[in-house]
Coordinates of C-alpha atoms and ligand atoms in Angstrom, one line a residue:
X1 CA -63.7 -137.1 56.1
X2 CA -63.0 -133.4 57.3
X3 CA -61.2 -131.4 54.5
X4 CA -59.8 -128.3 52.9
X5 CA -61.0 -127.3 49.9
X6 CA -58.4 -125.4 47.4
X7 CA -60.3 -123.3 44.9
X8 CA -57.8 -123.0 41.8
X9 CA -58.5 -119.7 39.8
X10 CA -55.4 -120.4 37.6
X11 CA -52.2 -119.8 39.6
X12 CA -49.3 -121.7 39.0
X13 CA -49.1 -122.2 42.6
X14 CA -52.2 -123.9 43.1
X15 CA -51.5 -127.1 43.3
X16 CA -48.5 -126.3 46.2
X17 CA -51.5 -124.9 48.3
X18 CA -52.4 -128.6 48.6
X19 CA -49.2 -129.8 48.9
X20 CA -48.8 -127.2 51.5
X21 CA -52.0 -128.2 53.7
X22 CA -51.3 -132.1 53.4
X23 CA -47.9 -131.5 54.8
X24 CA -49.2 -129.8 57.4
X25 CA -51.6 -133.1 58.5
X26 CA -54.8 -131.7 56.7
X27 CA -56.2 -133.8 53.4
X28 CA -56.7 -130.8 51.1
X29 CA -58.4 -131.0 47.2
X30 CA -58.2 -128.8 44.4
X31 CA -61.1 -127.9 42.8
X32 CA -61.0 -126.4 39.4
X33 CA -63.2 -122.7 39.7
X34 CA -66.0 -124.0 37.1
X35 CA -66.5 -127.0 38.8
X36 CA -67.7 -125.2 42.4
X37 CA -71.5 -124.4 43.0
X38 CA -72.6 -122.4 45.4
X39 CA -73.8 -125.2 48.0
X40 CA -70.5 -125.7 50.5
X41 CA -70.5 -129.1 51.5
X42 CA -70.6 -129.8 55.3
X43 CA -67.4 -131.8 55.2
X44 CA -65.9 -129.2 54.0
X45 CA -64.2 -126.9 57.2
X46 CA -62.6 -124.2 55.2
X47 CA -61.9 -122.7 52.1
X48 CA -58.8 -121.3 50.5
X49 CA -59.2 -119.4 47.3
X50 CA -56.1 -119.3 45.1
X51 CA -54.3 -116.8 43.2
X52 CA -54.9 -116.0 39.1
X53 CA -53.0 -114.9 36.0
X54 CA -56.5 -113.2 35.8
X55 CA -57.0 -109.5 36.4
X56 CA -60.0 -108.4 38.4
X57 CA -62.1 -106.9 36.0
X58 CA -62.1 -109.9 33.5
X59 CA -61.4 -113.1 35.6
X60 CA -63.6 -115.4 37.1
X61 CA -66.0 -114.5 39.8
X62 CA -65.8 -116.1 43.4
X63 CA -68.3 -118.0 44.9
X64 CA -69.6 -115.0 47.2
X65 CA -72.4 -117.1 49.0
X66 CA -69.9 -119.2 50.8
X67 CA -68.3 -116.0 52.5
X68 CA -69.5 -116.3 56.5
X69 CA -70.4 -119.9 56.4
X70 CA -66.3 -121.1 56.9
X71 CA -63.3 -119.6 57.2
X72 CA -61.9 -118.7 54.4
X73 CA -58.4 -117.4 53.1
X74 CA -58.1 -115.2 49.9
X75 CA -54.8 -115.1 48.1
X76 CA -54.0 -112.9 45.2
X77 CA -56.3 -112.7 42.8
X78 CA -59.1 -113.5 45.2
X79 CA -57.8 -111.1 47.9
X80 CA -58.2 -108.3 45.0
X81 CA -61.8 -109.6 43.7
X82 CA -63.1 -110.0 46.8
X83 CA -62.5 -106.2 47.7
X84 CA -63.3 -105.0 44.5
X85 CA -66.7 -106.2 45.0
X86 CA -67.7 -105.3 48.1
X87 CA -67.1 -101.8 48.0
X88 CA -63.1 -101.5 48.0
X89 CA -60.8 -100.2 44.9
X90 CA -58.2 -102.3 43.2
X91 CA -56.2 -100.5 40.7
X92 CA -53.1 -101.7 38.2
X93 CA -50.1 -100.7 40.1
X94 CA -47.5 -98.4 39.9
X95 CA -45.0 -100.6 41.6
X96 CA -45.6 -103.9 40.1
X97 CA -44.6 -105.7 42.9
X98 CA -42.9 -109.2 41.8
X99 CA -40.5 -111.3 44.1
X100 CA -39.7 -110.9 47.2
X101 CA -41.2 -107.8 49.3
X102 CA -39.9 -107.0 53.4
X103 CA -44.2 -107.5 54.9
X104 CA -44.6 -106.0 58.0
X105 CA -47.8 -106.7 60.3
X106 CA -50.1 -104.6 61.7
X107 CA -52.1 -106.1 63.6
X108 CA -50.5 -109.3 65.5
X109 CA -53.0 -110.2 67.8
X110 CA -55.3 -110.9 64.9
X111 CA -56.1 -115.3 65.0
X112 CA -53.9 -115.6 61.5
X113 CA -50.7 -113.7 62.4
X114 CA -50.2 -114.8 65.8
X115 CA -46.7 -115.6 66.9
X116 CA -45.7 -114.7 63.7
X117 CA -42.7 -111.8 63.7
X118 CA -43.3 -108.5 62.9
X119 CA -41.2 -108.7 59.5
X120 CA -40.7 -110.9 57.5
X121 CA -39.9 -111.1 53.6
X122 CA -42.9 -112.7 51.3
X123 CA -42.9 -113.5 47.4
X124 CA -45.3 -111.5 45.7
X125 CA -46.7 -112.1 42.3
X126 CA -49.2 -109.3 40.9
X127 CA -49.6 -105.9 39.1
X128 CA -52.9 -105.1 40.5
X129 CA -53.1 -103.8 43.6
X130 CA -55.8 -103.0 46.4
X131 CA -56.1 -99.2 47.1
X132 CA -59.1 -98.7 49.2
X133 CA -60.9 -101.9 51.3
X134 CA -64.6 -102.9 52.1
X135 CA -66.4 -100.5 54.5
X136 CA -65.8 -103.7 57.1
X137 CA -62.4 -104.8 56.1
X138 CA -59.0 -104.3 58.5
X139 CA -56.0 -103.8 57.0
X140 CA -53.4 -106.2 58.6
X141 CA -50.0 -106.1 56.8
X142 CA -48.5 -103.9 54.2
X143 CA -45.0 -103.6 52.6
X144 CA -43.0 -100.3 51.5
X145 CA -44.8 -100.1 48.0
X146 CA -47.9 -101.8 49.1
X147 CA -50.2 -100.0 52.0
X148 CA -52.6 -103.0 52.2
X149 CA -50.3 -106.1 52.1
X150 CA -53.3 -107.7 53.7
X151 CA -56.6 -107.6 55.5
X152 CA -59.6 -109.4 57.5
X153 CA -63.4 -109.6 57.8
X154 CA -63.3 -110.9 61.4
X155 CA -67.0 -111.2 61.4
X156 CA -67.0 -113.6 58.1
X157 CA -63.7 -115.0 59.0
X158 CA -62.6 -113.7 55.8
X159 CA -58.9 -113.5 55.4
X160 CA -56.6 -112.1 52.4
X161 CA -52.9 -111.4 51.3
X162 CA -51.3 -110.3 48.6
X163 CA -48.9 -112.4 48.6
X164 CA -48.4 -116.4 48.2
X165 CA -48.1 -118.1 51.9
X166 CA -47.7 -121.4 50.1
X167 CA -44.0 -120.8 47.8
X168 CA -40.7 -121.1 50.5
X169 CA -39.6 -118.1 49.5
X170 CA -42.1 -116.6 52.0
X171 CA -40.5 -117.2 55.3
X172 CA -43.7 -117.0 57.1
X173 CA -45.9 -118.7 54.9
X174 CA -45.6 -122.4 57.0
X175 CA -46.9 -121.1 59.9
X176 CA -49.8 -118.6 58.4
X177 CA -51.2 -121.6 56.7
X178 CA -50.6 -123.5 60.0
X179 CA -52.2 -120.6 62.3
X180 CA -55.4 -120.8 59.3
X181 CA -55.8 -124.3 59.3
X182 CA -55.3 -125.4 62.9
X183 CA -56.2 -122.1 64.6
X184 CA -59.2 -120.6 62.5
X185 CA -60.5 -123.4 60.8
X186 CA -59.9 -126.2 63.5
X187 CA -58.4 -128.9 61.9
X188 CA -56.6 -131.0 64.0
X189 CA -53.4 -131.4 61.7
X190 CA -53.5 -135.3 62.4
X191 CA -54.3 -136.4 59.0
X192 CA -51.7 -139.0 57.5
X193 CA -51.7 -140.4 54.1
X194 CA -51.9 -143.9 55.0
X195 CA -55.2 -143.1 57.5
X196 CA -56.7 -143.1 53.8
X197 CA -56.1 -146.9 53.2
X198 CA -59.8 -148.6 54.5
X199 CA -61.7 -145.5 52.1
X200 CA -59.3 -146.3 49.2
X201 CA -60.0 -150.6 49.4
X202 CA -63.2 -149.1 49.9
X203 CA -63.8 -147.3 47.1
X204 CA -61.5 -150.0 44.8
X205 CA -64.4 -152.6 45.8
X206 CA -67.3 -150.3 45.1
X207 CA -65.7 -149.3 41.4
X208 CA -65.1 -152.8 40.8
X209 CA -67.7 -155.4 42.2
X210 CA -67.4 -158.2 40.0
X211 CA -65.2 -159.6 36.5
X212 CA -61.3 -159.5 36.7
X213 CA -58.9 -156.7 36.9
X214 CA -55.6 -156.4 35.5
X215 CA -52.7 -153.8 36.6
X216 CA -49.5 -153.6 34.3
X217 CA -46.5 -153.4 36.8
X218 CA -43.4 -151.6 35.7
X219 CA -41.3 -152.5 38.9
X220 CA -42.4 -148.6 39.7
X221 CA -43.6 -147.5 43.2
X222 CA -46.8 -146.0 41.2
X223 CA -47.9 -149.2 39.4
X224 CA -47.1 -151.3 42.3
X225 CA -48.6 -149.7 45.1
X226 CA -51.9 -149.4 43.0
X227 CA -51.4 -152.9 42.2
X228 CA -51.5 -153.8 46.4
X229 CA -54.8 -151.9 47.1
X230 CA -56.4 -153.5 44.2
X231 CA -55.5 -156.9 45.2
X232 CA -56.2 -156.1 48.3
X233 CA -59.6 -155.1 47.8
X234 CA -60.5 -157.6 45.8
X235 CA -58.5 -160.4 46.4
X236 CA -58.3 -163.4 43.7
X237 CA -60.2 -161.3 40.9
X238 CA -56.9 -158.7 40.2
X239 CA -54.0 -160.2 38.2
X240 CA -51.1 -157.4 37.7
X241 CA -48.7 -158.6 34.7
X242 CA -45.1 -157.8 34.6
X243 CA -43.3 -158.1 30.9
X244 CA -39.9 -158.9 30.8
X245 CA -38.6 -156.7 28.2
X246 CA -35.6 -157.7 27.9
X247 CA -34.6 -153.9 28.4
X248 CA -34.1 -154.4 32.6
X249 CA -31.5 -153.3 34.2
X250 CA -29.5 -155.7 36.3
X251 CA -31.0 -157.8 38.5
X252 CA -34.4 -155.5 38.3
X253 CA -36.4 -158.3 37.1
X254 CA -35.5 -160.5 39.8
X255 CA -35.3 -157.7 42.6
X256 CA -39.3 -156.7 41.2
X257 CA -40.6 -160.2 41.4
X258 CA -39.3 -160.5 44.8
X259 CA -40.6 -157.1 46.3
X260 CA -44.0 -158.2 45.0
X261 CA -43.3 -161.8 46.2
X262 CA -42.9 -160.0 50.1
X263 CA -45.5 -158.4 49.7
X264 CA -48.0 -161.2 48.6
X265 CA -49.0 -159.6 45.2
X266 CA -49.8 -162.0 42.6
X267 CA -48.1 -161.2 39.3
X268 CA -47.8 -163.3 35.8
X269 CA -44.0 -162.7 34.2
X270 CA -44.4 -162.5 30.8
X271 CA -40.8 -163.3 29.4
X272 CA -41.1 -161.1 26.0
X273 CA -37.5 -160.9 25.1
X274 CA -36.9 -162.4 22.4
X275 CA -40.3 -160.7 20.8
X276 CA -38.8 -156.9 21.6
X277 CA -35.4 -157.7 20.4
X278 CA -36.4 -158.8 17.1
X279 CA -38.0 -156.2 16.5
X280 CA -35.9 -153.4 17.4
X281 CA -33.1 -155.1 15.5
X282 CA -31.4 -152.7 13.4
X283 CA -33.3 -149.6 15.1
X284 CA -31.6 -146.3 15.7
X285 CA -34.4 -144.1 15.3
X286 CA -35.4 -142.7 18.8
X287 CA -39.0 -142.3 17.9
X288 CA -39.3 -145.4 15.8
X289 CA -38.0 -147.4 19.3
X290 CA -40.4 -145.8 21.2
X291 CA -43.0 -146.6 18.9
X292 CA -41.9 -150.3 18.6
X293 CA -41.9 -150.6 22.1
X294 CA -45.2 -149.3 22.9
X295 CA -47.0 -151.2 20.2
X296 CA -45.5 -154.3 21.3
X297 CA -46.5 -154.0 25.2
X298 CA -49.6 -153.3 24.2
X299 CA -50.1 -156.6 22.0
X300 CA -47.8 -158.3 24.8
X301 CA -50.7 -157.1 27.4
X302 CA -53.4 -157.6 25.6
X303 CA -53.2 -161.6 24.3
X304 CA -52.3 -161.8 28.4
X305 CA -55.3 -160.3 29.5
X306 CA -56.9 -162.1 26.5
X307 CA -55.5 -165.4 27.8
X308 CA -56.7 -164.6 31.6
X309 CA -60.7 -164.0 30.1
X310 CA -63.4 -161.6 31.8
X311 CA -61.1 -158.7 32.4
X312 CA -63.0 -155.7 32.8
X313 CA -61.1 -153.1 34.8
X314 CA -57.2 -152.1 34.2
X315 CA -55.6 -150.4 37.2
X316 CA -53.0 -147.6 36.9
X317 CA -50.7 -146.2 38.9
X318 CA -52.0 -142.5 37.8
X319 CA -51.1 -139.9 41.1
X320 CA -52.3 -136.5 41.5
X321 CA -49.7 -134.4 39.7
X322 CA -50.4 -136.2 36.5
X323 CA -53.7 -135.9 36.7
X324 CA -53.1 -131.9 37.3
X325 CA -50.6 -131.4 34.8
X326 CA -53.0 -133.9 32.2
X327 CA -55.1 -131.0 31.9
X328 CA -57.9 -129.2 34.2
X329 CA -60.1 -127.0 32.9
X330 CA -58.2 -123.9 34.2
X331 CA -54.4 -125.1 34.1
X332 CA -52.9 -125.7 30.5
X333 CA -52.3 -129.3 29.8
X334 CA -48.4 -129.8 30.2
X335 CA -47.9 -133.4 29.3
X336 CA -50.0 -136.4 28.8
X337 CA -49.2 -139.4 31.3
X338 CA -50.1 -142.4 30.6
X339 CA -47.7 -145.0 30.4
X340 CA -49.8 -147.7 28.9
X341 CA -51.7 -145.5 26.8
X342 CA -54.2 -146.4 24.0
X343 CA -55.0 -150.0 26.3
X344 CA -58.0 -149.0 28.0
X345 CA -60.0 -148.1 25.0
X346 CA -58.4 -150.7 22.9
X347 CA -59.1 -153.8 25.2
X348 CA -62.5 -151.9 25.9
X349 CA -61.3 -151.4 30.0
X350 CA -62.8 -149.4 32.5
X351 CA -60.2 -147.7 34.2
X352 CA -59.2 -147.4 38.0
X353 CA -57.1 -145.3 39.7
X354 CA -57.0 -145.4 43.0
X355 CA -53.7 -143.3 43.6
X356 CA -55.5 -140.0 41.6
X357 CA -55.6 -138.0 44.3
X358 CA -52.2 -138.5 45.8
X359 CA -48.8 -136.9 46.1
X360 CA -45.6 -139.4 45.4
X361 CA -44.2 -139.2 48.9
X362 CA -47.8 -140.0 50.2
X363 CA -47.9 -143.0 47.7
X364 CA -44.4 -143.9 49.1
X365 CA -46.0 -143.6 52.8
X366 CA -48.5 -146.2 51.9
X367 CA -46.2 -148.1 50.1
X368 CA -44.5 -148.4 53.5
X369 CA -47.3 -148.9 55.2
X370 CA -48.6 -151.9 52.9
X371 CA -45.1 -153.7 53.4
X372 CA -42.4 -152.7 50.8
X373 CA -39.4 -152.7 51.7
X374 CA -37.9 -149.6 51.7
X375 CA -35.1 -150.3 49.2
X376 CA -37.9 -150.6 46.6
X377 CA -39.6 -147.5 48.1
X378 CA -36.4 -145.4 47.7
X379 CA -35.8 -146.9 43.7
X380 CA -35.0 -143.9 41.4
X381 CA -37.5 -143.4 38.7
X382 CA -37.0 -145.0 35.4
X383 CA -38.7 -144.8 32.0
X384 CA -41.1 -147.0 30.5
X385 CA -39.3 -148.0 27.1
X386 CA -36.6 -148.7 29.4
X387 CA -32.7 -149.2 28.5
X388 CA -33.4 -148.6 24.8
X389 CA -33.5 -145.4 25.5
X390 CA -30.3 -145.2 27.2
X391 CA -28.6 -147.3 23.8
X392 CA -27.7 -145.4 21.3
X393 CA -27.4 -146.8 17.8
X394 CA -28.6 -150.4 17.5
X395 CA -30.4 -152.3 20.1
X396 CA -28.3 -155.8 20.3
X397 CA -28.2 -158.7 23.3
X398 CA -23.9 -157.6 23.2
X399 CA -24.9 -153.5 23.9
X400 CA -27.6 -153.9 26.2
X401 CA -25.4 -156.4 28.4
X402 CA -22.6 -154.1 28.1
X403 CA -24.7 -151.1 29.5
X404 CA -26.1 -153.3 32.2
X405 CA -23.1 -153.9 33.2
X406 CA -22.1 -150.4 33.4
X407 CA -24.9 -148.9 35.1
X408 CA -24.8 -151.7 38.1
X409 CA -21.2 -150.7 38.6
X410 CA -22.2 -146.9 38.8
X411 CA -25.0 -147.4 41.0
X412 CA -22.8 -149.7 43.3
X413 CA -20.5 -147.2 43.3
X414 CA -22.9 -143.9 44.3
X415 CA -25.1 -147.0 47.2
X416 CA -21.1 -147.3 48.5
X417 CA -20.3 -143.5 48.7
X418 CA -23.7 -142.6 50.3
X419 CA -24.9 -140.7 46.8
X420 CA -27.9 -143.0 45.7
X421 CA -30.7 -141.7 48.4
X422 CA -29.2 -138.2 47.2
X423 CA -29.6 -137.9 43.7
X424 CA -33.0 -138.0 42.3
X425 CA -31.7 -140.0 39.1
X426 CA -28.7 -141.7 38.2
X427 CA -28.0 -144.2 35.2
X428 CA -25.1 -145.3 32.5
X429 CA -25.9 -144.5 28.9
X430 CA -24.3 -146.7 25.6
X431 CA -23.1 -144.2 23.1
X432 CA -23.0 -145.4 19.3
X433 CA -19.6 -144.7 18.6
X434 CA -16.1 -146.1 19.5
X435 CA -12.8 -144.2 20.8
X436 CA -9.3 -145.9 21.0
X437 CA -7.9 -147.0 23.7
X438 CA -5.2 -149.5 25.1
X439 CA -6.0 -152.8 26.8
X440 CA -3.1 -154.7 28.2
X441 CA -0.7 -154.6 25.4
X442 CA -3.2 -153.9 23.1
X443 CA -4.7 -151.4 21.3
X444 CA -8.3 -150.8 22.0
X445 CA -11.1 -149.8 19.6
X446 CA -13.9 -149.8 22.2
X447 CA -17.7 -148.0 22.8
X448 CA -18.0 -144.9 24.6
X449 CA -20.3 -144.9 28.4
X450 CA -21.6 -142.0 29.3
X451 CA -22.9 -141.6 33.3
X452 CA -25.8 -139.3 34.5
X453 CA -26.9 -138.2 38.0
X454 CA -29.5 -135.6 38.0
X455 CA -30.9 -133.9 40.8
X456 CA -34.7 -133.5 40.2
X457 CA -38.0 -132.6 41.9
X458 CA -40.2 -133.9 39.2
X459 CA -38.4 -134.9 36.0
X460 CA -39.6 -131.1 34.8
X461 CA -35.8 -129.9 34.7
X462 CA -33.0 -131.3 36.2
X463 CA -29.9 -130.4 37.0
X464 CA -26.3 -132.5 36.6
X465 CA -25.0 -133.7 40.5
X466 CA -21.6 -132.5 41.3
X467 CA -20.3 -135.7 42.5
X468 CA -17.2 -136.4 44.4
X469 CA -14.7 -136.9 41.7
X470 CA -13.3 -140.1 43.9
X471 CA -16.1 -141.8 43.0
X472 CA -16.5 -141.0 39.6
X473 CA -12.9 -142.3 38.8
X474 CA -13.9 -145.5 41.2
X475 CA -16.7 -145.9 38.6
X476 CA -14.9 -145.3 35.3
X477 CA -11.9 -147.3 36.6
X478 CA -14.4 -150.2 37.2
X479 CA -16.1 -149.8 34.2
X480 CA -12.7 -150.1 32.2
X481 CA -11.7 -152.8 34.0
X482 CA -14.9 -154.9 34.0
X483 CA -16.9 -154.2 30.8
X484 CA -15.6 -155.8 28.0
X485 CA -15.5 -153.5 24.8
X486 CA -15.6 -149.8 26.6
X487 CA -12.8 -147.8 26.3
X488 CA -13.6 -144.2 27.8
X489 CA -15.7 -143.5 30.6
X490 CA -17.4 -139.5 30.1
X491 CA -19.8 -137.3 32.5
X492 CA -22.8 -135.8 32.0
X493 CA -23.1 -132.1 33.3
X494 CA -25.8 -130.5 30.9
X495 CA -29.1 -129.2 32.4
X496 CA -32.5 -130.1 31.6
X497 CA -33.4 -127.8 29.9
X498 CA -32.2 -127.7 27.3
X499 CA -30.9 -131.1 27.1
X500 CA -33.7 -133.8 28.4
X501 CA -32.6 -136.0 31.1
X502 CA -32.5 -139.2 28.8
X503 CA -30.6 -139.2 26.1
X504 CA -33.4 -140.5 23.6
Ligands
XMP1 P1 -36.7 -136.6 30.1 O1 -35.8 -137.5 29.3 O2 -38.0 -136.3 29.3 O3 -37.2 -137.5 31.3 O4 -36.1 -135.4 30.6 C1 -37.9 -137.0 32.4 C2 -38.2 -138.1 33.3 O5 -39.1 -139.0 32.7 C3 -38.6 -140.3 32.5 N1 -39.0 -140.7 31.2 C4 -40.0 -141.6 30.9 N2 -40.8 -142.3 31.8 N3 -41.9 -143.3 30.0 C5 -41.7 -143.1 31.3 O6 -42.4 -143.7 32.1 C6 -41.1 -142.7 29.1 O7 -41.2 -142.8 27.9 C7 -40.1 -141.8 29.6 N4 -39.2 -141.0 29.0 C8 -38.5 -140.3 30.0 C9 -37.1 -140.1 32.7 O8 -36.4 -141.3 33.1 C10 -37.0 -139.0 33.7 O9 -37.2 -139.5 35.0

């Protein structure tokens, strides 16, 4: 398959370059800088070279030999190394140009700034800057401080800006990456992530050609969608397990089986209940929950497994911005992932993840395209320990019931008013302590509920969702009316950071 390779020298935009291309209809990969050699695959039809925290004199070099055999496009960093070694100057700058610049073009007939106006505002992001260019290099753009915004090779089809095409904050930046892509480079812009199906079942059968395969389901888009291809691929021999924790919201168990019921996936429920509630009897401890709760999936899933015999392979749910953020070898790592972690190398699993390589909307567009129902596709995210992490204080049958309660009667409320689809988040929280209150004639000494709607691109940071106040009172009132024991009904407006978007 034609594609786009994204050459990451470090920026924290990198991984948006690929985002950028695949929205645009053109399957892009990031390759970390150490990884490339100087042999340019033929698949490959063009190059982009991202931007660094590097300066020129002490960052990594580029892979020169590939210059003239595709098109390539130099941001940054690149822009600046590239004509600092091939006869230009590139010197610290006395305007340190950061945020937004007004770019003006010079030369609009050139292939990458056609149709493009003639200014335009761009985010820049550097304190080096190029002074003089190659003996063959045109200058092409510049801004007030900055006399060579960018410039071109024609003859190489070598192109470079100063400035990042791929954050919004550049108004033009769309339709230069469109005018590269398409124009220069020749892709067609047709590429859609479920056109990737038949390589992924592929692939699935070639990593796993004989023994069983488990997947762990967590009711997520992720696990499940995973979950699909691998049954898909190879048919009898994958088994995904779903363990009733007992810390569901409510109706999810029923609502999961059923999605993966309509959509012919085979799953064993593993009703562990009464296992996780024992043990978390008495728990306040955040940390000690979590802990408790990830030991005991793990033993729950492993004597399953154990039970089922000849498993080899465990598939996960594991998409592309985990894998980024897990830890290249140029990017710092920023969090580990893995939900189920520790159960490969304890049940001595290979493990397969077929999702690695995609974005979450483009796992939700083959979600759609294997059959979910779009209900299930549009489910808001929610964490693997599950409601214990929404209970403050002791874990008991009583509290979690009370909390389910709540939290259906919220998200009823925001499905009613038209909110769900527009928060990223939303969700009741069980605080441990009790405020009075009067109920009927009598006097009240229930719990407290908190509510939370965040709006969210990643879970990163968050911030609180200024809903309509006529449907937070709907909410509360219900709540008061409906859940026995809960006296006072409060909002959540802090941001993440520095508050987290769970509570525990
Ligand atoms: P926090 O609370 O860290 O949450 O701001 C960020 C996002 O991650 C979810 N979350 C988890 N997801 N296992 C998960 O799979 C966990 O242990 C976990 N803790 C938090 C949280 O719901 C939010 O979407």
């Amino acid at each position: 398959m034609e594609r786009l390779w994204v050459i990451d020298f470090g920026s924290q935009y990198s991984l948006l370059i690929v985002r950028r291309a695949r929205e645009l209809g053109v399957y892009a990969e990031l390759i970390p800088w150490p990884q490339v050699g100087p042999e340019l695959p033929s698949y490959v039809k063009g190059v982009i070279f991202s931007g660094s925290h590097a300066s020129v004199s002490t960052g990594p070099a580029l892979p020169t030999a590939w210059v003239g055999q595709r098109p390539i496009l130099a941001i940054c960093y690149s822009a600046q190394w590239l004509a600092a070694h091939n006869g230009g100057l590139v010197q610290e700058s006395h305007a340190r140009e950061f945020g937004p610049a007004e770019l003006e073009v010079l030369w609009p007939t050139s292939p990458l700034w056609q149709g493009l106006p003639l200014h335009s505002r761009v985010w820049m992001s550097h304190s080096d800057t190029i002074t003089h260019l190659p003996p063959n290099a045109i200058p092409t753009a510049r801004t007030r401080t900055i006399p060579i915004a960018a410039y071109e090779v024609p003859s190489e089809q070598l192109y470079a800006v100063q400035f990042h095409p791929e954050v919004t904050h550049t108004e033009i930046g769309t339709r230069l990456l469109q005018n590269f892509l398409q124009g220069i480079c020749g892709f067609s812009g047709s590429w859609k992530p479920e056109d990737q199906i038949p390589t992924l079942l592929e692939e699935l059968r070639r990593q796993m050609p004989s023994d069983r395969a488990v997947g762990a389901l967590s009711g997520g888009i992720d696990s499940t969608v995973a979950a699909i291809l691998a049954y898909r691929a190879i048919g009898e021999r994958f088994q995904g397990i779903f363990v009733d924790t007992g810390l569901l919201r409510q109706g999810e168990t029923e609502e999961v089986l059923n999605a993966y019921e309509a959509v012919g996936l085979p799953v064993q429920l593993v009703d562990a209940r009464h296992l996780f509630y024992t043990a978390l009897e008495g728990i306040t401890d955040p940390e000690a929950k979590r802990q408790i709760i990830g030991r005991l999936f793990i033993q729950v899933f492993e004597e399953t497994a154990q039970r089922l015999g000849s498993v080899r392979y465990l598939v996960q749910g594991t998409i592309y911005p985990d894998v980024v953020e897990s830890g290249t070898e140029v990017a710092a790592r920023i969090k580990s992932h893995h939900n189920v972690g520790g159960l490969p190398d304890r049940l001595g699993l290979t493990l397969v993840e077929p999702l690695r390589l995609l974005f979450k909307d483009e796992v939700r567009a083959i979600g759609r395209a294997l059959g979910l129902p779009e209900g299930f596709l549009q489910r808001h995210p929610f964490p693997g320990p599950g409601l214990a992490v929404r209970i403050l204080g002791s874990i008991t049958p009583a509290r979690v019931e009370r909390l389910r309660q709540a939290d259906a009667i919220f998200l009823e409320t925001l499905h009613r008013h038209g909110w769900y689809n527009r928060t990223w988040q939303a969700f009741a929280v069980l605080l441990p302590l009790r405020s009075v209150g009067v109920g009927g004639d009598q006097r009240l000494y229930g719990e407290v509920i908190a509510l939370r709607a965040v709006q969210s691109t990643d879970g990163m940071t968050a911030t609180p969702v200024a809903l309509p106040p006529e449907l937070l009172e709907e909410a509360a009132q219900r709540i008061l009316a409906e859940v026995p024991d809960v006296s006072r009904v409060v909002y959540d407006i802090s941001t993440k950071p520095p508050a987290t978007i769970e509570w525990e």
